[in-house]
PDB file of C-alpha atoms in Angstrom:
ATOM      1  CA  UNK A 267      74.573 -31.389   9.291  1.00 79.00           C
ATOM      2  CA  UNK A 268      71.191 -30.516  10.230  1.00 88.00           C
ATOM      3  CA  UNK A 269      69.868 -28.953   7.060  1.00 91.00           C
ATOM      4  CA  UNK A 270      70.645 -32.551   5.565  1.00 92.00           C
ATOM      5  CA  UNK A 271      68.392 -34.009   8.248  1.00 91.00           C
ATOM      6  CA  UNK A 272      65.491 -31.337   7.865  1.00 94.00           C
ATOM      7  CA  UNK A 273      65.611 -32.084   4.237  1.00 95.00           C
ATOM      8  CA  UNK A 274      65.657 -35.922   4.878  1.00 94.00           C
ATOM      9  CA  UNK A 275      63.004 -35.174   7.346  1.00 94.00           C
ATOM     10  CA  UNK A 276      60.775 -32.997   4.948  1.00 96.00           C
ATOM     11  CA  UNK A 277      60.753 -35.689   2.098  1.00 97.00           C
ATOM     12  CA  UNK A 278      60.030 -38.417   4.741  1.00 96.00           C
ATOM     13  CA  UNK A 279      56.752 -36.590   5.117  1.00 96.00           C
ATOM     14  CA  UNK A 280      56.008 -36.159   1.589  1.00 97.00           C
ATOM     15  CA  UNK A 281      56.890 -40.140   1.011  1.00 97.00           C
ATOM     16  CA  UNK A 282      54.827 -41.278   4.061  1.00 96.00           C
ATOM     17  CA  UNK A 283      51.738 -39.163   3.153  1.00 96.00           C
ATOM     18  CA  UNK A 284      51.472 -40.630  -0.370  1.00 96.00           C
ATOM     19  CA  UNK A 285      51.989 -43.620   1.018  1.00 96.00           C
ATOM     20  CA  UNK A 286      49.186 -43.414   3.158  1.00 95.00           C
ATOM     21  CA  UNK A 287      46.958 -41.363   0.590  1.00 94.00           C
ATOM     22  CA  UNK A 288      48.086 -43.493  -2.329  1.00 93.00           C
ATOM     23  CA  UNK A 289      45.924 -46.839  -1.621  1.00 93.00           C
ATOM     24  CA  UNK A 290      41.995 -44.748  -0.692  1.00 90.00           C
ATOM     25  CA  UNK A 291      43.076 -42.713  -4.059  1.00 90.00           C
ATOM     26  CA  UNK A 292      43.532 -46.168  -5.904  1.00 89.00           C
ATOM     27  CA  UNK A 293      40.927 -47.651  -4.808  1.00 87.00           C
ATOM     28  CA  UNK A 294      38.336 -44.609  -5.339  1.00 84.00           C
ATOM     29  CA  UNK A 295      39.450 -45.081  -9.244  1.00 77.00           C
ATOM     30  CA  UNK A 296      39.010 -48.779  -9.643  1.00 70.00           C
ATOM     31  CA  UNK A 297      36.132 -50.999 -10.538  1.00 61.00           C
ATOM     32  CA  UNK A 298      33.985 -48.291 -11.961  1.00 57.00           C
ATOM     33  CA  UNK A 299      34.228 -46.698 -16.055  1.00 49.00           C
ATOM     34  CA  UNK A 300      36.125 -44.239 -14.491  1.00 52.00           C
ATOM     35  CA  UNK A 301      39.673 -43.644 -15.858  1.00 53.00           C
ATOM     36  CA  UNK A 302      42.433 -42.834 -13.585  1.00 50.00           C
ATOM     37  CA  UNK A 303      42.621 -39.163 -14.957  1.00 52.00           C
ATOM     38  CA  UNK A 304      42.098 -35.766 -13.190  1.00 48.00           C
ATOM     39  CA  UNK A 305      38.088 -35.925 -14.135  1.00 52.00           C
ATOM     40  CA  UNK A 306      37.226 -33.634 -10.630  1.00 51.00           C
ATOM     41  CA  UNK A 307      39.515 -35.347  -8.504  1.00 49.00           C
ATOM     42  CA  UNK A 308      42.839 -32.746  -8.994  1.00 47.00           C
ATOM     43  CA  UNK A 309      46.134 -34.337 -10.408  1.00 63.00           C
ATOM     44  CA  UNK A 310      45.442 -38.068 -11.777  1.00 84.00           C
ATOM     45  CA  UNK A 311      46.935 -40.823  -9.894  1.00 89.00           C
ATOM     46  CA  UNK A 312      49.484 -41.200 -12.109  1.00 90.00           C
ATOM     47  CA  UNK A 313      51.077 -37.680 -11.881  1.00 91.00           C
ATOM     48  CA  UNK A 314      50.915 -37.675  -8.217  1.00 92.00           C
ATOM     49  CA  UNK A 315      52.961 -41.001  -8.178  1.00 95.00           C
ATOM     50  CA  UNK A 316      55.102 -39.916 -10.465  1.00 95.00           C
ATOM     51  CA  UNK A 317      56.175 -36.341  -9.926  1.00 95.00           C
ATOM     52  CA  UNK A 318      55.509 -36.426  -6.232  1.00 95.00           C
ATOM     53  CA  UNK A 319      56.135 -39.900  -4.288  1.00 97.00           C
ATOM     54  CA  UNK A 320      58.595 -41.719  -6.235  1.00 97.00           C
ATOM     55  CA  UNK A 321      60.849 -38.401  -6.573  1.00 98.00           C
ATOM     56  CA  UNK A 322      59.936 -38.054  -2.740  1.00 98.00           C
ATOM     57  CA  UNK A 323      61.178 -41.446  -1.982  1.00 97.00           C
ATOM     58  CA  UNK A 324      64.166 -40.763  -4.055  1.00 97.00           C
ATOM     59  CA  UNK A 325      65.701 -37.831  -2.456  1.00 97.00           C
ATOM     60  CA  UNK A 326      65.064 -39.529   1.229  1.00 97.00           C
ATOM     61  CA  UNK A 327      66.853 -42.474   0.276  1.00 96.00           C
ATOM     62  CA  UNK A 328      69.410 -40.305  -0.749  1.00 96.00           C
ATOM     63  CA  UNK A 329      69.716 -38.038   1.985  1.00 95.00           C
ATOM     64  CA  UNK A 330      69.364 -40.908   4.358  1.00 93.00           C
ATOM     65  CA  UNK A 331      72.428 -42.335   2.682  1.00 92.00           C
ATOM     66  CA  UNK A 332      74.084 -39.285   3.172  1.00 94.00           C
ATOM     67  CA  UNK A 333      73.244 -38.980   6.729  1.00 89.00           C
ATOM     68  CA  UNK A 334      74.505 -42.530   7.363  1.00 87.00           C
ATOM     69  CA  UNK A 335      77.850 -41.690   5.319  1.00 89.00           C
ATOM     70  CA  UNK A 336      78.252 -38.689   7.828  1.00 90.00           C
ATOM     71  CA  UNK A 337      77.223 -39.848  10.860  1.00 85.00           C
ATOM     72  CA  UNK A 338      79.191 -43.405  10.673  1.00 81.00           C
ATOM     73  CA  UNK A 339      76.247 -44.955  12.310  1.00 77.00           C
ATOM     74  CA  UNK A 340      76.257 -48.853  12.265  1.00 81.00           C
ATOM     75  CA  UNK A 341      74.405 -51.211  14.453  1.00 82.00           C
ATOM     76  CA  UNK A 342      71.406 -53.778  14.774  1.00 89.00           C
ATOM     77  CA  UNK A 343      69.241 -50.464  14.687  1.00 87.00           C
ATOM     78  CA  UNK A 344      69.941 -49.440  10.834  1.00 88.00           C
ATOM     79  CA  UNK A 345      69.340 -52.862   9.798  1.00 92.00           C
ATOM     80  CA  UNK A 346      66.282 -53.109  11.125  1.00 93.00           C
ATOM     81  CA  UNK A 347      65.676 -49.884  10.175  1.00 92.00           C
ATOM     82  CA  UNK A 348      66.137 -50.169   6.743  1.00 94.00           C
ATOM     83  CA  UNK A 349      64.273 -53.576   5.890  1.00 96.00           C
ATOM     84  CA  UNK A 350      61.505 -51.001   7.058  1.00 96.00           C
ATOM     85  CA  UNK A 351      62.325 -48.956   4.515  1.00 97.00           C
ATOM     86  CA  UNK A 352      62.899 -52.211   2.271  1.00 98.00           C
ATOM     87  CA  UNK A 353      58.902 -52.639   2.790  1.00 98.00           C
ATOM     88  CA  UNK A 354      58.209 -48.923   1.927  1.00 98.00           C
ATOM     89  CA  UNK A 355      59.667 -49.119  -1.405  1.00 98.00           C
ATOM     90  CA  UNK A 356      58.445 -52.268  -1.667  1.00 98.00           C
ATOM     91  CA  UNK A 357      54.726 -50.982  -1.346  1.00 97.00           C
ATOM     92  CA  UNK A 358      55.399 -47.772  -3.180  1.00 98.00           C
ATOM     93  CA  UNK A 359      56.619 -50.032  -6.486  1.00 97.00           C
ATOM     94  CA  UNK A 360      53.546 -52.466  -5.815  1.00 96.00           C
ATOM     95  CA  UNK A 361      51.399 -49.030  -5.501  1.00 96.00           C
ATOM     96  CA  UNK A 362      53.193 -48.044  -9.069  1.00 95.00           C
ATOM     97  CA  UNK A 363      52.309 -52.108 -10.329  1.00 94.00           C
ATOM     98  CA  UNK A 364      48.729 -51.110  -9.305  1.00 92.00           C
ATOM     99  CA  UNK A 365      47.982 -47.842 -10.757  1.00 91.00           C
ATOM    100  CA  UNK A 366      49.179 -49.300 -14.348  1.00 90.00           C
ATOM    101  CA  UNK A 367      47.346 -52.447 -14.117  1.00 88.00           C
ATOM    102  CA  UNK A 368      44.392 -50.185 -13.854  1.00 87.00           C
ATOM    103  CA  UNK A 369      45.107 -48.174 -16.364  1.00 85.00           C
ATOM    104  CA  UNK A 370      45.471 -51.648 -18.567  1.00 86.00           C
ATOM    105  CA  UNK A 371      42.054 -52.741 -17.163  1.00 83.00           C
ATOM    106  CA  UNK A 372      39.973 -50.134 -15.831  1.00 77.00           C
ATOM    107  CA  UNK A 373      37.355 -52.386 -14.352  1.00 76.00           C
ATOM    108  CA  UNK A 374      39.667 -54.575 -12.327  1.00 78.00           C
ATOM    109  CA  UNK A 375      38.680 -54.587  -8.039  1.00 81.00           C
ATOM    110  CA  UNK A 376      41.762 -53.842  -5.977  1.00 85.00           C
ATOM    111  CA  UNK A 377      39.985 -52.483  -2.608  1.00 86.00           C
ATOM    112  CA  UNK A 378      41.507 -55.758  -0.977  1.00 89.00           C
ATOM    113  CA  UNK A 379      44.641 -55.277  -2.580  1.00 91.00           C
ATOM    114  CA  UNK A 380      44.693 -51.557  -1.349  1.00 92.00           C
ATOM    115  CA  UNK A 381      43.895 -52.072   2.134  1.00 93.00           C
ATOM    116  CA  UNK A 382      46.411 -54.383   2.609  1.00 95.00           C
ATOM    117  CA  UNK A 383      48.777 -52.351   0.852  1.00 95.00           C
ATOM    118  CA  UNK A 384      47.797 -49.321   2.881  1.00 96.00           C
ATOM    119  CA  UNK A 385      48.299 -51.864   6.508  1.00 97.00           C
ATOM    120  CA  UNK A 386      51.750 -52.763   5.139  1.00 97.00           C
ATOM    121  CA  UNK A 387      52.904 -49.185   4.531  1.00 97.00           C
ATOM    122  CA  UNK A 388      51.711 -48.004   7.369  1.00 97.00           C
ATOM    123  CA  UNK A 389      53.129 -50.792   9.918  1.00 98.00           C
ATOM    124  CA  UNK A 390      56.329 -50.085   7.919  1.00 97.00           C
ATOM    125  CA  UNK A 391      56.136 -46.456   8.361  1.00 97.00           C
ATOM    126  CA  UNK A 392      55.503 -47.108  11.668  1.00 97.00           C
ATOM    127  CA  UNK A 393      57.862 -49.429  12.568  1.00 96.00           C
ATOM    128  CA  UNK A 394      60.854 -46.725  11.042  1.00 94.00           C
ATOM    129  CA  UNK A 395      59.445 -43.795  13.306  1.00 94.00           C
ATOM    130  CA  UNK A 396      59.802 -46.453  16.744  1.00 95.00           C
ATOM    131  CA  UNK A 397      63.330 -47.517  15.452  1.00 92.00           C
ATOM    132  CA  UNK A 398      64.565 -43.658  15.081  1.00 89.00           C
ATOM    133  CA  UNK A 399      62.980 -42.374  18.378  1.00 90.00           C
ATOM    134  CA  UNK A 400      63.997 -45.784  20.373  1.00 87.00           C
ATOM    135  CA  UNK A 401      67.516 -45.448  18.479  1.00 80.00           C
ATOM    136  CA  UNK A 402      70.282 -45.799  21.120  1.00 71.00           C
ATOM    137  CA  UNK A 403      72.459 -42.959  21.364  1.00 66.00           C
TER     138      UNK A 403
END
């Protein structure tokens, strides 16, 4: 089924990239009188969590289910494999956490908070991309 693995593939990106755009975003918003709306920065941080990395996540979760399901692969590898992806959604729901505490208090400092955020996704993200192209065969 490769369609099933471009599409798992193409939402993979999507995820990743907020992931990794989601925490400098945050952080640009917070600490200042600044709201986290659209003010001459395109879609506010909210919208692009909600209507583009959390339905990104979902459908690559999905199709990475159905991938497994089809395949039959079992081993060592997917485990570790998906306590990677354990830490991604993980991050993105801390990410989500985030965004509405600012909303709640618009002058609260999270650059910390981001950065290690961001460090975590991306040694997660990371860490999935060596497990699928170190996968034995």
């Amino acid at each position: 089924m490769p369609w099933l693995l471009s599409v798992h593939i193409v939402f993979l990106l999507i995820w990743c990239a907020a992931l990794f755009y989601l925490p400098g975003l945050i952080a640009g918003r917070a600490g200042g009188d600044r709201d986290l709306s659209s003010r001459g920065h395109g879609l506010p941080v909210r919208q692009l969590f909600n209507l583009l990395a959390t339905p990104a996540a979902l459908f690559t979760i999905a199709s990475g289910t159905l991938l497994f399901l089809v395949q039959g692969t079992l081993g060592i590898w997917l485990i570790l494999k998906l306590t990677a992806v354990v830490v991604m959604v993980v991050c993105h729901a801390l990410y989500g956490a985030l965004i509405l505490r600012l909303e709640r208090e618009p002058q609260t400092v999270v650059t910390s908070l981001c950065v290690a955020l961001a460090v975590t996704s991306a040694l997660a993200v990371l860490c999935v991309v060596w497990l699928v192209l170190a996968r034995p065969v």
